[in-house]
Short mmCIF file of C-alpha atoms in Angstrom, two decimals:
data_model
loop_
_atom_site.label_atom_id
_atom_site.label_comp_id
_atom_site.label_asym_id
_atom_site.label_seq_id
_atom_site.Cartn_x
_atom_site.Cartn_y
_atom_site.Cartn_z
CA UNK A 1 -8.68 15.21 14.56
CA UNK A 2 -12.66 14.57 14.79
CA UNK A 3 -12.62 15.55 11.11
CA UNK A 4 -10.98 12.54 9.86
CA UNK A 5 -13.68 10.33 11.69
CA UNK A 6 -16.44 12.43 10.50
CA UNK A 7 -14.95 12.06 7.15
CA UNK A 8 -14.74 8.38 7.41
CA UNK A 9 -18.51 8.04 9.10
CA UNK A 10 -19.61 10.01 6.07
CA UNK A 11 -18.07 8.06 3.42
CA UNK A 12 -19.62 4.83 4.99
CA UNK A 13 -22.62 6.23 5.19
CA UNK A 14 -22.84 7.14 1.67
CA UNK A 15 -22.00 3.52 0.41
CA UNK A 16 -24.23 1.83 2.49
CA UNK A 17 -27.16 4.74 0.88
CA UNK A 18 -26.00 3.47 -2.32
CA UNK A 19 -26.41 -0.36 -1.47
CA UNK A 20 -29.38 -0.21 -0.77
CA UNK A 21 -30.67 1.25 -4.20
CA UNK A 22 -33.73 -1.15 -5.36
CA UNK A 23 -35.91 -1.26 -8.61
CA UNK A 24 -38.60 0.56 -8.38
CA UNK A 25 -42.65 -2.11 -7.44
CA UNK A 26 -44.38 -2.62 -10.50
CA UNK A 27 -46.37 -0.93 -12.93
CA UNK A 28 -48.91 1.43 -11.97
CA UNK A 29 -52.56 0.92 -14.15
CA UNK A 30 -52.37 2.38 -17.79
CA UNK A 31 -47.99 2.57 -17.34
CA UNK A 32 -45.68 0.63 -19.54
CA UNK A 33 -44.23 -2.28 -18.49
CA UNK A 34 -41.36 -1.87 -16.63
CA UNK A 35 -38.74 -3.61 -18.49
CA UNK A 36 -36.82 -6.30 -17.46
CA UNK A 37 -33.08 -6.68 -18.62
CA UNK A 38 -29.92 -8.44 -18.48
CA UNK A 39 -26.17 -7.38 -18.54
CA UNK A 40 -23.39 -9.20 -19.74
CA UNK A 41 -19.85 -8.01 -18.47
CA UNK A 42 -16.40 -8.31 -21.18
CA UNK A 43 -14.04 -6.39 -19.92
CA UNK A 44 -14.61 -3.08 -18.92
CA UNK A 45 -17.81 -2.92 -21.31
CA UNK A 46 -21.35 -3.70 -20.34
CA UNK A 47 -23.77 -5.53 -22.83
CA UNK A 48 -27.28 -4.91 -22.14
CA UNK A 49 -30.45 -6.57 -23.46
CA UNK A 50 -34.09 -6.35 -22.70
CA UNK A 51 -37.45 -7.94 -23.85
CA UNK A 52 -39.30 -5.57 -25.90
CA UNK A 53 -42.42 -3.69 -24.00
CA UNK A 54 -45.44 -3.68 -25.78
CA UNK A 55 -46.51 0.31 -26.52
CA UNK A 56 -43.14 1.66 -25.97
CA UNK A 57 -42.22 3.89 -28.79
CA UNK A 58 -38.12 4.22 -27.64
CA UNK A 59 -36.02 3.34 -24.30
CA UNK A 60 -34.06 5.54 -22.25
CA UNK A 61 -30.43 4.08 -20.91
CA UNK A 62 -28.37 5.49 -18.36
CA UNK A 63 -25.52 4.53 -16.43
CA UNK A 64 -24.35 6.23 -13.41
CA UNK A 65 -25.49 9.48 -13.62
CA UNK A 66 -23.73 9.86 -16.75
CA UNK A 67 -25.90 10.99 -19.50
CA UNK A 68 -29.05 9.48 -20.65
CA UNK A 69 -29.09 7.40 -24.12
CA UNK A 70 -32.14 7.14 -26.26
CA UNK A 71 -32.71 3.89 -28.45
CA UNK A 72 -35.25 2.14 -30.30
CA UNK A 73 -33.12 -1.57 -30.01
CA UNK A 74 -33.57 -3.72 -27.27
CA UNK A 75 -29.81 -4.03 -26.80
CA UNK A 76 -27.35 -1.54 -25.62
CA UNK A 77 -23.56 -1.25 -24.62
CA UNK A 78 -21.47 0.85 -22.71
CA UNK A 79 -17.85 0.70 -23.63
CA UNK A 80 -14.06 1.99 -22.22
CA UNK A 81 -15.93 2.12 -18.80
CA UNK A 82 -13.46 1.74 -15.52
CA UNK A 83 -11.88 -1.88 -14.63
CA UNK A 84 -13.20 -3.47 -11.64
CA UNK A 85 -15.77 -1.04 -10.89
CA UNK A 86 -19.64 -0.84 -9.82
CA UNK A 87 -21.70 0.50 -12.29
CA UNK A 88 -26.11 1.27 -12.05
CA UNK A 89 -27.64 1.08 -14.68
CA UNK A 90 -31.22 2.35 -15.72
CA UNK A 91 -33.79 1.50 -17.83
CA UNK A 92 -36.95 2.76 -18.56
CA UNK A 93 -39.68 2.25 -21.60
CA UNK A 94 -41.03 5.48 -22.89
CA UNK A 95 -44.39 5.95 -24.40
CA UNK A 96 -45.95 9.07 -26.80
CA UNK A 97 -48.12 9.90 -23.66
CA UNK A 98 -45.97 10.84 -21.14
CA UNK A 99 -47.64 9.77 -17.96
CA UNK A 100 -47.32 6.47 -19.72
CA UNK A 101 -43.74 5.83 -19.19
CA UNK A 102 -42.54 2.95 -17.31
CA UNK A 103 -41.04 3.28 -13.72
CA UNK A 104 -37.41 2.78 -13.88
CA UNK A 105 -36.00 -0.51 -13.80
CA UNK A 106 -32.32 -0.61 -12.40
CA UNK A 107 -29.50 -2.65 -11.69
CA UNK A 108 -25.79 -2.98 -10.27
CA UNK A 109 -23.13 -4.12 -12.15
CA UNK A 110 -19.15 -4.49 -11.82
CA UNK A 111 -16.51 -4.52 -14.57
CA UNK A 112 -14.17 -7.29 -14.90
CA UNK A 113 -11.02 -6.75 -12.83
CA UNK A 114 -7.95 -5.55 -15.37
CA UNK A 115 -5.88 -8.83 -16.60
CA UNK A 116 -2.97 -7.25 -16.06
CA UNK A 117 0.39 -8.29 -17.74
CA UNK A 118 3.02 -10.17 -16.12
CA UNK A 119 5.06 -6.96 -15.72
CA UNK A 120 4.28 -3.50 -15.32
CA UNK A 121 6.18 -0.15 -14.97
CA UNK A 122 5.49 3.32 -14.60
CA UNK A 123 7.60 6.55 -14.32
CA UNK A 124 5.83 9.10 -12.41
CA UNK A 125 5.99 12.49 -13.91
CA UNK A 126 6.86 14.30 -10.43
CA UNK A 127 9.72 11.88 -9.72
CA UNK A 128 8.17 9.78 -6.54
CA UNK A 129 9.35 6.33 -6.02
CA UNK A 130 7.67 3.53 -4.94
CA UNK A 131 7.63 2.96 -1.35
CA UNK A 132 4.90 0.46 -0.43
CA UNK A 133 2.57 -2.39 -1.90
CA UNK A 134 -1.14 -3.06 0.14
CA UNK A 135 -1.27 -6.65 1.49
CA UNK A 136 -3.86 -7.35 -0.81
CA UNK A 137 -1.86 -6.38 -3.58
CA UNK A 138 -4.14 -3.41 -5.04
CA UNK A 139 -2.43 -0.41 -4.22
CA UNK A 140 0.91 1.28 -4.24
CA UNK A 141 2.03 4.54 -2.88
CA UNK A 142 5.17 6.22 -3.60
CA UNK A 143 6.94 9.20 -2.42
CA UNK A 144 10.34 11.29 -2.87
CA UNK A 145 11.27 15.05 -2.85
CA UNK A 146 7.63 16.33 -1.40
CA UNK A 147 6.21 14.30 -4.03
CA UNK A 148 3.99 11.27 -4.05
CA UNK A 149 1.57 9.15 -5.74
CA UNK A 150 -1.27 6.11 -5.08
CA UNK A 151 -1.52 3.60 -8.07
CA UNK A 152 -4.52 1.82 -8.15
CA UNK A 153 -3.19 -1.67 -9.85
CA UNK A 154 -6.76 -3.20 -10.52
CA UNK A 155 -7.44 -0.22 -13.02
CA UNK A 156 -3.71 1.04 -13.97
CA UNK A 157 -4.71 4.50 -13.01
CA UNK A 158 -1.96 6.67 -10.68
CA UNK A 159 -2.61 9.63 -9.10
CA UNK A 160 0.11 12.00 -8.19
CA UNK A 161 0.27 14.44 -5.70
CA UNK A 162 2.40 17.49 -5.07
CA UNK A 163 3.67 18.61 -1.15
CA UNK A 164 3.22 14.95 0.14
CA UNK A 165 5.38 11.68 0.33
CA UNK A 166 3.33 8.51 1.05
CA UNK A 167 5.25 4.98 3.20
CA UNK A 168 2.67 3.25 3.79
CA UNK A 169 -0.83 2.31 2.35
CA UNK A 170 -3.74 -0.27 3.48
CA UNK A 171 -6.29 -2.38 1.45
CA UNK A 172 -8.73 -0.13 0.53
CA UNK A 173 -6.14 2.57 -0.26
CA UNK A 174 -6.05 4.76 2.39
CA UNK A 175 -2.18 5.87 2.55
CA UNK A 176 -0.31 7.37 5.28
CA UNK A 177 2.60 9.87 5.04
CA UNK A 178 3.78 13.02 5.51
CA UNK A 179 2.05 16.69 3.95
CA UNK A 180 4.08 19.69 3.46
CA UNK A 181 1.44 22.35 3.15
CA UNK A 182 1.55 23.70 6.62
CA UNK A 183 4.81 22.63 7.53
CA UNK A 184 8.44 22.46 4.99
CA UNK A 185 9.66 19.85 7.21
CA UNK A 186 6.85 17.59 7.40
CA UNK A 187 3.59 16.81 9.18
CA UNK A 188 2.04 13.50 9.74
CA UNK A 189 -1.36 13.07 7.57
CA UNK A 190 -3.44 10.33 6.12
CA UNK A 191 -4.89 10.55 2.38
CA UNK A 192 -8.86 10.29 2.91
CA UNK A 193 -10.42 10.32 -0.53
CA UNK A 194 -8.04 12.56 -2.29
CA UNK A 195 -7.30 14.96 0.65
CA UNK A 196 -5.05 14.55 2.90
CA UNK A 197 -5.52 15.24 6.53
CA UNK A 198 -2.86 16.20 9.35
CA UNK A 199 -3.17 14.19 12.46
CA UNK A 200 -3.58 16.08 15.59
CA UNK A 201 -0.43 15.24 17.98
CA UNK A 202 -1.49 18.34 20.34
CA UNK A 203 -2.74 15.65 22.75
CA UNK A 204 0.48 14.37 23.15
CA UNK A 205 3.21 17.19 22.04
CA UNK A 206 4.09 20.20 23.56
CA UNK A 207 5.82 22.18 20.22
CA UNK A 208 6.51 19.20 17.97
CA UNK A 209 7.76 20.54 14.80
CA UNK A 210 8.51 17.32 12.00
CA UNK A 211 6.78 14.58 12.36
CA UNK A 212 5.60 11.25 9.93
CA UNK A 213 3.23 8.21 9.86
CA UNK A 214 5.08 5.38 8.98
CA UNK A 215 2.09 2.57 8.91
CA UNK A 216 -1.01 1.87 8.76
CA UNK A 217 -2.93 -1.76 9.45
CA UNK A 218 -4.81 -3.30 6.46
CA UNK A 219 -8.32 -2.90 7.73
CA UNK A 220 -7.00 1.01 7.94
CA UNK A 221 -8.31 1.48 11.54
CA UNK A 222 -4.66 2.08 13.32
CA UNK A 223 -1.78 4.18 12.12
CA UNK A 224 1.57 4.53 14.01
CA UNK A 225 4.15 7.16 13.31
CA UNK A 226 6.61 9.46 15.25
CA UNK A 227 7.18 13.03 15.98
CA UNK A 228 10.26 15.21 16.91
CA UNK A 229 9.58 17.60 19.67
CA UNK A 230 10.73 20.61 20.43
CA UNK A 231 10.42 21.79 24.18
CA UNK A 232 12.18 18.73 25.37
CA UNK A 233 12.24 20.65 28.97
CA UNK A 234 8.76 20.75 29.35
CA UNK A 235 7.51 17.34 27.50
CA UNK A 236 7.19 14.38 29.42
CA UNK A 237 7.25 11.78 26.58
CA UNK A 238 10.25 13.65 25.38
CA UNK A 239 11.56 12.68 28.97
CA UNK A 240 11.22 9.37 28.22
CA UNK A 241 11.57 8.81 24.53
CA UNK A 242 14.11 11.75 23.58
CA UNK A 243 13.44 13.87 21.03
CA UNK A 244 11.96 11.80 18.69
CA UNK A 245 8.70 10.74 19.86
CA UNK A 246 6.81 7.24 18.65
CA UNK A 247 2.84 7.30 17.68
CA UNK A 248 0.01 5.81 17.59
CA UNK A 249 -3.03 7.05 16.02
CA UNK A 250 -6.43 4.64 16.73
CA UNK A 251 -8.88 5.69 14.01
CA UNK A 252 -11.71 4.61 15.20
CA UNK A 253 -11.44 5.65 18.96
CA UNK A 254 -10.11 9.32 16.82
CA UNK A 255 -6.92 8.96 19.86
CA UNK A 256 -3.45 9.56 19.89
CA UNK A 257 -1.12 7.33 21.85
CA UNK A 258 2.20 7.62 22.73
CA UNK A 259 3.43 3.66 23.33
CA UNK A 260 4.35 2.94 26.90
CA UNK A 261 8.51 2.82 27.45
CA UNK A 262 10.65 0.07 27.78
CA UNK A 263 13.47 -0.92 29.74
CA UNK A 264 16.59 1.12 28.40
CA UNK A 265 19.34 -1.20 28.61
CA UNK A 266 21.69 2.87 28.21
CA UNK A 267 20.23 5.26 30.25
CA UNK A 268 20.47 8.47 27.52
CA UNK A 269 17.94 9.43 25.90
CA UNK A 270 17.85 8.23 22.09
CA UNK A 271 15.42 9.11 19.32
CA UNK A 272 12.95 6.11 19.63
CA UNK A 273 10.69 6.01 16.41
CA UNK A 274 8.06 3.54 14.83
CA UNK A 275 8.37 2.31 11.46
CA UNK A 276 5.86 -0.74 11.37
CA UNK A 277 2.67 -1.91 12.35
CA UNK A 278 1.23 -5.77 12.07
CA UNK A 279 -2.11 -6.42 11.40
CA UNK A 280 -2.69 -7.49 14.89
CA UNK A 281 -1.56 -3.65 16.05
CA UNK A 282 2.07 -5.37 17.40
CA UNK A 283 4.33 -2.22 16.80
CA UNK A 284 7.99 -2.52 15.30
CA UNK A 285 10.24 0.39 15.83
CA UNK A 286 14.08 1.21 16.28
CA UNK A 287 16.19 3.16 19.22
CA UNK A 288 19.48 4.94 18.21
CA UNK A 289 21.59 4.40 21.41
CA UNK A 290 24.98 3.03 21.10
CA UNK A 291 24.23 2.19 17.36
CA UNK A 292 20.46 1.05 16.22
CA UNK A 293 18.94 -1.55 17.59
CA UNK A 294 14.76 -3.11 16.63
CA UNK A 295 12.30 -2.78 19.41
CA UNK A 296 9.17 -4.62 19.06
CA UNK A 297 5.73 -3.70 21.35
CA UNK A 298 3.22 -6.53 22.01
CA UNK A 299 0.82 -3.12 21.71
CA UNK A 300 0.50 -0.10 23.10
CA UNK A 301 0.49 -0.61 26.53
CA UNK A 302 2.57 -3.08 26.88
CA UNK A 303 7.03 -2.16 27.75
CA UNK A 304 8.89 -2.38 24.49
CA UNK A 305 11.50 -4.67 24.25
CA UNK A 306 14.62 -5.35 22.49
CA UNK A 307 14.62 -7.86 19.35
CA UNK A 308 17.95 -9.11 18.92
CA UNK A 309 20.34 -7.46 20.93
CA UNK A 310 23.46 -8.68 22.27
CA UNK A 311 26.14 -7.23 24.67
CA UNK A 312 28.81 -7.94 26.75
CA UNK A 313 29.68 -7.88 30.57
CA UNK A 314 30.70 -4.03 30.36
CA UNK A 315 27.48 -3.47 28.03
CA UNK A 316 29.23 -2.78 25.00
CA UNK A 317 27.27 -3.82 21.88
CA UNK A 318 28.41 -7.04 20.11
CA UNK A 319 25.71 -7.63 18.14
CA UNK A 320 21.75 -6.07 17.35
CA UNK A 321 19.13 -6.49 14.69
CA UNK A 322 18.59 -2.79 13.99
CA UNK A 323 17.98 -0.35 11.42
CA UNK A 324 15.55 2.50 10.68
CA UNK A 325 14.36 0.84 7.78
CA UNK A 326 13.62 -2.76 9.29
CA UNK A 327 10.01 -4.03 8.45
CA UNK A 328 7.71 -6.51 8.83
CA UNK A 329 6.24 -9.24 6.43
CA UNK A 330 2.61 -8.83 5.72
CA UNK A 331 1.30 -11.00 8.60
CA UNK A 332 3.83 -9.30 10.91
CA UNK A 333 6.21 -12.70 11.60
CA UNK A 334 9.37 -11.79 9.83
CA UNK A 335 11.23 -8.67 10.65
CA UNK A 336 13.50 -8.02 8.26
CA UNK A 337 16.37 -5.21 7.23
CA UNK A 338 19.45 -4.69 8.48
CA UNK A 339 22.21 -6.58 11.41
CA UNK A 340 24.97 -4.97 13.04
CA UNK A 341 28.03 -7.18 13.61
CA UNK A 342 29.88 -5.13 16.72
CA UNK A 343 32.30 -7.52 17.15
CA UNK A 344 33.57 -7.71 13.81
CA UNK A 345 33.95 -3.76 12.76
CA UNK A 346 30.67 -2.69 12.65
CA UNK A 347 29.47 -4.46 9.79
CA UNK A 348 25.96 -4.18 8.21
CA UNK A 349 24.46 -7.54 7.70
CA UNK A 350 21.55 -8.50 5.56
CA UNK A 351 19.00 -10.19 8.25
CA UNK A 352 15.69 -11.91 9.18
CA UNK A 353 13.65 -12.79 12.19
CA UNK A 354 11.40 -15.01 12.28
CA UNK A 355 9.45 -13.86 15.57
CA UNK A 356 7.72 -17.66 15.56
CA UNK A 357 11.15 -19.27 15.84
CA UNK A 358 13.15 -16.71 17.60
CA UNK A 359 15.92 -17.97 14.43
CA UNK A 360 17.80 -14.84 13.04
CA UNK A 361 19.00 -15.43 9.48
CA UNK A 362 21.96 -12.95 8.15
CA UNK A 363 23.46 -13.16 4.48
CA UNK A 364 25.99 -11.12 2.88
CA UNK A 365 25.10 -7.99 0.49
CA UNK A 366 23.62 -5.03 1.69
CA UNK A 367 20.07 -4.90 2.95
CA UNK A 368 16.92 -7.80 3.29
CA UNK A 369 15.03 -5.31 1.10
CA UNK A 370 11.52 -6.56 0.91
CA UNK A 371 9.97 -10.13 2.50
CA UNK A 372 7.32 -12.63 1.97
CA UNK A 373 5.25 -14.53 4.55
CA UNK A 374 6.16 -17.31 2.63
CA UNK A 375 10.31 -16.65 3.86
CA UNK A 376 11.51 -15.31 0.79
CA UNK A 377 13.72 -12.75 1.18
CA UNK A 378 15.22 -10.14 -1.50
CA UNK A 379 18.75 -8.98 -0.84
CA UNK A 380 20.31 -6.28 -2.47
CA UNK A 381 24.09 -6.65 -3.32
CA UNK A 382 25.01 -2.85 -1.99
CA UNK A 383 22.91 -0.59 0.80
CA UNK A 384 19.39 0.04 0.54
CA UNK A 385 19.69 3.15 -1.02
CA UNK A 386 22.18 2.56 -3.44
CA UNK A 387 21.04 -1.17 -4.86
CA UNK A 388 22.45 -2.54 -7.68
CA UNK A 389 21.31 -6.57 -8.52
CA UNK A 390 18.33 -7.67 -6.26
CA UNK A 391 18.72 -11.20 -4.94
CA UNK A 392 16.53 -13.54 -3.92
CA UNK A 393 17.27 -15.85 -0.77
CA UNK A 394 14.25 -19.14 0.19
CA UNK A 395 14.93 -19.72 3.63
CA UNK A 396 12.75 -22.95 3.57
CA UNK A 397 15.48 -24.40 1.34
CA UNK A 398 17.97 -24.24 4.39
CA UNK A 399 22.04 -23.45 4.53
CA UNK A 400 23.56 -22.75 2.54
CA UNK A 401 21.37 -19.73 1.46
CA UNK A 402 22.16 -19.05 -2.24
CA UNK A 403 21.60 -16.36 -3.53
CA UNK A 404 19.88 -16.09 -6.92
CA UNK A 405 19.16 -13.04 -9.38
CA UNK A 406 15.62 -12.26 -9.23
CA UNK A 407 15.32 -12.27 -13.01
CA UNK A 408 16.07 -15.99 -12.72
CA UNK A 409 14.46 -16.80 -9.99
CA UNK A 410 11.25 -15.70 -11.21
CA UNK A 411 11.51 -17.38 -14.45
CA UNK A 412 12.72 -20.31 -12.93
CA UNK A 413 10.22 -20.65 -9.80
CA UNK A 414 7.18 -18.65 -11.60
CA UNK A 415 7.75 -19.05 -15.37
CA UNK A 416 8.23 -15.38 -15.77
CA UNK A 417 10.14 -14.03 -18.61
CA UNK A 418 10.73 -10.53 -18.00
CA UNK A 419 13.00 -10.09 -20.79
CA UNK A 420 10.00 -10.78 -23.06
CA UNK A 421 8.61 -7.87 -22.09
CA UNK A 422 11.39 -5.28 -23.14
CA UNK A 423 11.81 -3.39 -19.83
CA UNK A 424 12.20 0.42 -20.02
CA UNK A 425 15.89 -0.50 -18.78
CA UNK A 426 16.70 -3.14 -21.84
CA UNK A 427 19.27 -0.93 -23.26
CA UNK A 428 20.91 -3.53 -25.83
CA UNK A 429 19.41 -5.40 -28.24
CA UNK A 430 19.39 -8.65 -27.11
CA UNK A 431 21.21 -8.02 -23.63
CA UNK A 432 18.57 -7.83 -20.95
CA UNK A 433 20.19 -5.15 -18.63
CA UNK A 434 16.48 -5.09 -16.15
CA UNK A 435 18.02 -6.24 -13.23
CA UNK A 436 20.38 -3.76 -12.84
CA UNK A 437 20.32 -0.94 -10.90
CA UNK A 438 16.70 -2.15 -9.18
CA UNK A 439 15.35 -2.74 -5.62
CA UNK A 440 12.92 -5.03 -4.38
CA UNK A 441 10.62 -3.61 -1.45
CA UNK A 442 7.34 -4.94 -1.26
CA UNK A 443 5.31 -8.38 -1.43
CA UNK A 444 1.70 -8.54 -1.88
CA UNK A 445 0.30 -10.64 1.43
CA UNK A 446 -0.52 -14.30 -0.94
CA UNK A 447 3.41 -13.45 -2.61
CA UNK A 448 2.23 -13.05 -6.02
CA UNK A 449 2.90 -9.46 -6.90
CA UNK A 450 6.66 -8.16 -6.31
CA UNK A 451 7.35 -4.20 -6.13
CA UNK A 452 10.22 -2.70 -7.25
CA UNK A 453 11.83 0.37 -8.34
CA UNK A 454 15.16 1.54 -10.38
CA UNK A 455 16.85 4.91 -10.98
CA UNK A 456 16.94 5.58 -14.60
CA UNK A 457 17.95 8.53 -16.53
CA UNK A 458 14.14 9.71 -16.90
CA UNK A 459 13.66 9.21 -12.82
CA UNK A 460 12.82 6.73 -10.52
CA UNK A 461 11.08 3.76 -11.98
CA UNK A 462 8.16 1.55 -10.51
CA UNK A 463 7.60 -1.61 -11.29
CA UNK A 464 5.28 -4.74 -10.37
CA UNK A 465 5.64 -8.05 -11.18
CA UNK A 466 2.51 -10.54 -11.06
CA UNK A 467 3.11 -14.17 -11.37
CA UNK A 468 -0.71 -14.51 -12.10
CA UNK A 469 -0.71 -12.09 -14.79
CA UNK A 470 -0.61 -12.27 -18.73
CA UNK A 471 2.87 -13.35 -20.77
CA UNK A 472 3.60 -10.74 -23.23
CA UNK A 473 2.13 -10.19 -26.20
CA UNK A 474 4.08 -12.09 -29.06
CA UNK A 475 5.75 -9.76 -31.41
#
């Protein structure tokens, strides 16, 4: 386990060494000037420009250790470089005599970020789907099948990965999952550059055989997962919890938690897992006893307790917010999923809490998908799993909740026309078949970048949709 903080001292370590990079003091006697330049930024190219230095005969120009340029102009550029990226660059004038050559002059410089189009989509080659958006709205991770991928939006670029799935991912891309290298069923890891390290759980299992992290917190400092254990005889958490264990993993203390127990309102045992973690480190998890019901810790150390769960005199269910996919919104004050109607057959119920109100919301359809802060919900018209037309519900806007297709809505509300783009899914000229088939599951933090993702016949499907982004290019 130490690894992963050694591994995350040593990569701070190394930024700050290359912060604090400075131009080289003046000219010794008899040396060239050391020249003095400028650098304009279009783009992801670099325009650089310098004063000519009396004596010099040519100029060297590097940037970033790539290789070093020789010119006799006082302007260079540096083109197709990486979006949104720091860049040094070096200068130095070179004379006939050797020992005459200018110190270096140097400089830091950052690409523009990517103006990225109104819509985007990507099909990953290995089949992953989309499972998770950053707050901030840079990253998304995706997994399916022992396959996953991070997509870095601010530069378009996707790596994929083979023998992981990733759920969950924070802002400065650090994603949290499950590897399958030592273990076919699954073992809970965290991608630290692009390596991804298992997380010790020997502190608090006996023989725990699958296990997952679920979350992680944006600042990337406190992951939560669960575990299933094996030697149920001999593990006291499993005493408590069942066999399914919940997590928590404090990065920068490098300690493994198990969250304290609640009060049980059904004394068996019940796989108790975590799915969600708030900025603020409140954790949001689900117990399967007598159906599934949300449980929601203050923090660590503090009892569990139930979110929304109603019963009768003889304890019989009548109604719970629960489901093993129920989230949070980015800020951690919706919780949002699934409802089970007891009373009424057992049905599933598209729902929302809002934890400041104590107000549950349910619709009809199939599952509360994906959530702003902002209390817009997106319903799918069938189960998660299975999604069909995504819907989108503004609970500001009060009863009764209409439901509108998320095509429309975001042309209506944001000015977005989707169609304009010609979506991998248009099948028919002039039928716009996008919203088909799709489901909504993620919500940057400031609600301006929507991720979804649709089966197709080439795979699963990932797309984002930024209201702040560029209209499509007119044919």
């Amino acid at each position: 386990m130490k690894n992963i903080f050694k591994m995350v001292a040593v990569a701070a370590v190394a930024l700050f060494a290359l912060g604090c990079e400075t131009t080289n003091e003046g000219p010794k006697e008899g040396q060239l000037a050391t020249p003095e330049f400028t650098c304009s930024v279009t783009g992801n190219a670099i325009m650089v420009s310098w004063e000519a230095v009396e004596g010099a005969a040519y100029y060297e120009i590097t940037i970033s250790n790539k290789a070093t340029q020789k010119t006799d102009n006082t302007v260079y550029r540096f083109e197709d470089l990486e979006y949104n990226t720091e860049y040094t660059i070096k200068l130095q004038a070179i004379s006939t005599d050797e020992s005459k050559n200018s110190q270096i002059a140097s400089q830091k410089v950052t690409t523009d970020e990517l103006k990225a189009l109104q819509y985007r989509e990507w099909y990953p080659k290995n089949g992953a789907a989309a499972t998770a958006i950053s707050n901030n709205g840079r990253w998304v991770v995706g997994g399916n099948d022992r396959s996953g991928f991070v997509l870095d939006l601010s530069k378009e670029e996707m790596v994929e990965f083979s023998g992981v799935e990733f759920f969950d991912v924070a802002d400065d891309g650090t994603a949290v999952g499950a590897s399958f290298e030592t273990n076919q069923d699954g073992t809970a890891a965290i991608l630290i550059g692009d390596k991804m390290v298992e997380i010790d759980l020997s502190s608090v299992a006996v023989k725990h055989g699958m296990s997952c992290a679920t979350g992680i917190t944006p600042d990337a400092t406190y992951i939560v997962g669960w575990f299933w254990e094996y030697d149920e005889a001999n593990s006291y958490f499993a005493q408590q919890y069942g066999a399914v264990v919940p997590f928590c993993y404090d990065v920068l203390k490098d300690r493994v938690i198990v969250p304290t127990e609640g009060e049980r309102i059904y004394n068996e045992n019940a796989a108790t897992a975590i799915k969600a973690v708030a900025p603020d480190r409140t954790l949001l998890g689900y117990q399967q006893s007598q159906g599934i019901h949300s449980i929601i810790w203050a923090d660590e150390n503090t009892p569990y307790e139930y979110v929304h769960f109603e019963y009768n005199d003889d304890y019989e269910p009548v109604f719970s917010l629960g489901d093993t996919q129920n989230l949070f919104t980015q800020s951690g004050r919706y919780i949002y999923g699934k409802a089970t109607d007891f009373a009424n057959g057992q049905a599933s119920l598209p729902a929302v809490y809002d934890r400041e109100t104590k107000e549950l919301y349910t619709f009809t359809g199939g599952s509360v998908s994906a959530m702003s802060d902002q209390g817009v919900a997106f319903i799918n018209d069938a189960p998660y799993y299975l999604g069909t037309t995504s819907y989108v519900v503004d609970i500001n806007k009060g009863e009764p909740y209409e439901q509108i297709p998320f095509e429309e809505w975001i042309f209506d509300e944001h000015n977005v026309d989707i169609a304009s783009f010609h979506p991998s899914t248009d099948e028919t000229d002039g039928d716009n078949l996008y919203m088909e088939a799709v489901i909504t599951i993620g919500v940057s933090e400031d609600g301006t970048k929507f991720l979804g993702i649709t089966n197709t016949m080439q795979g699963w499907l990932t797309y984002v949709v930024d209201i702040n982004g560029e209209p499509a290019p007119e044919q």
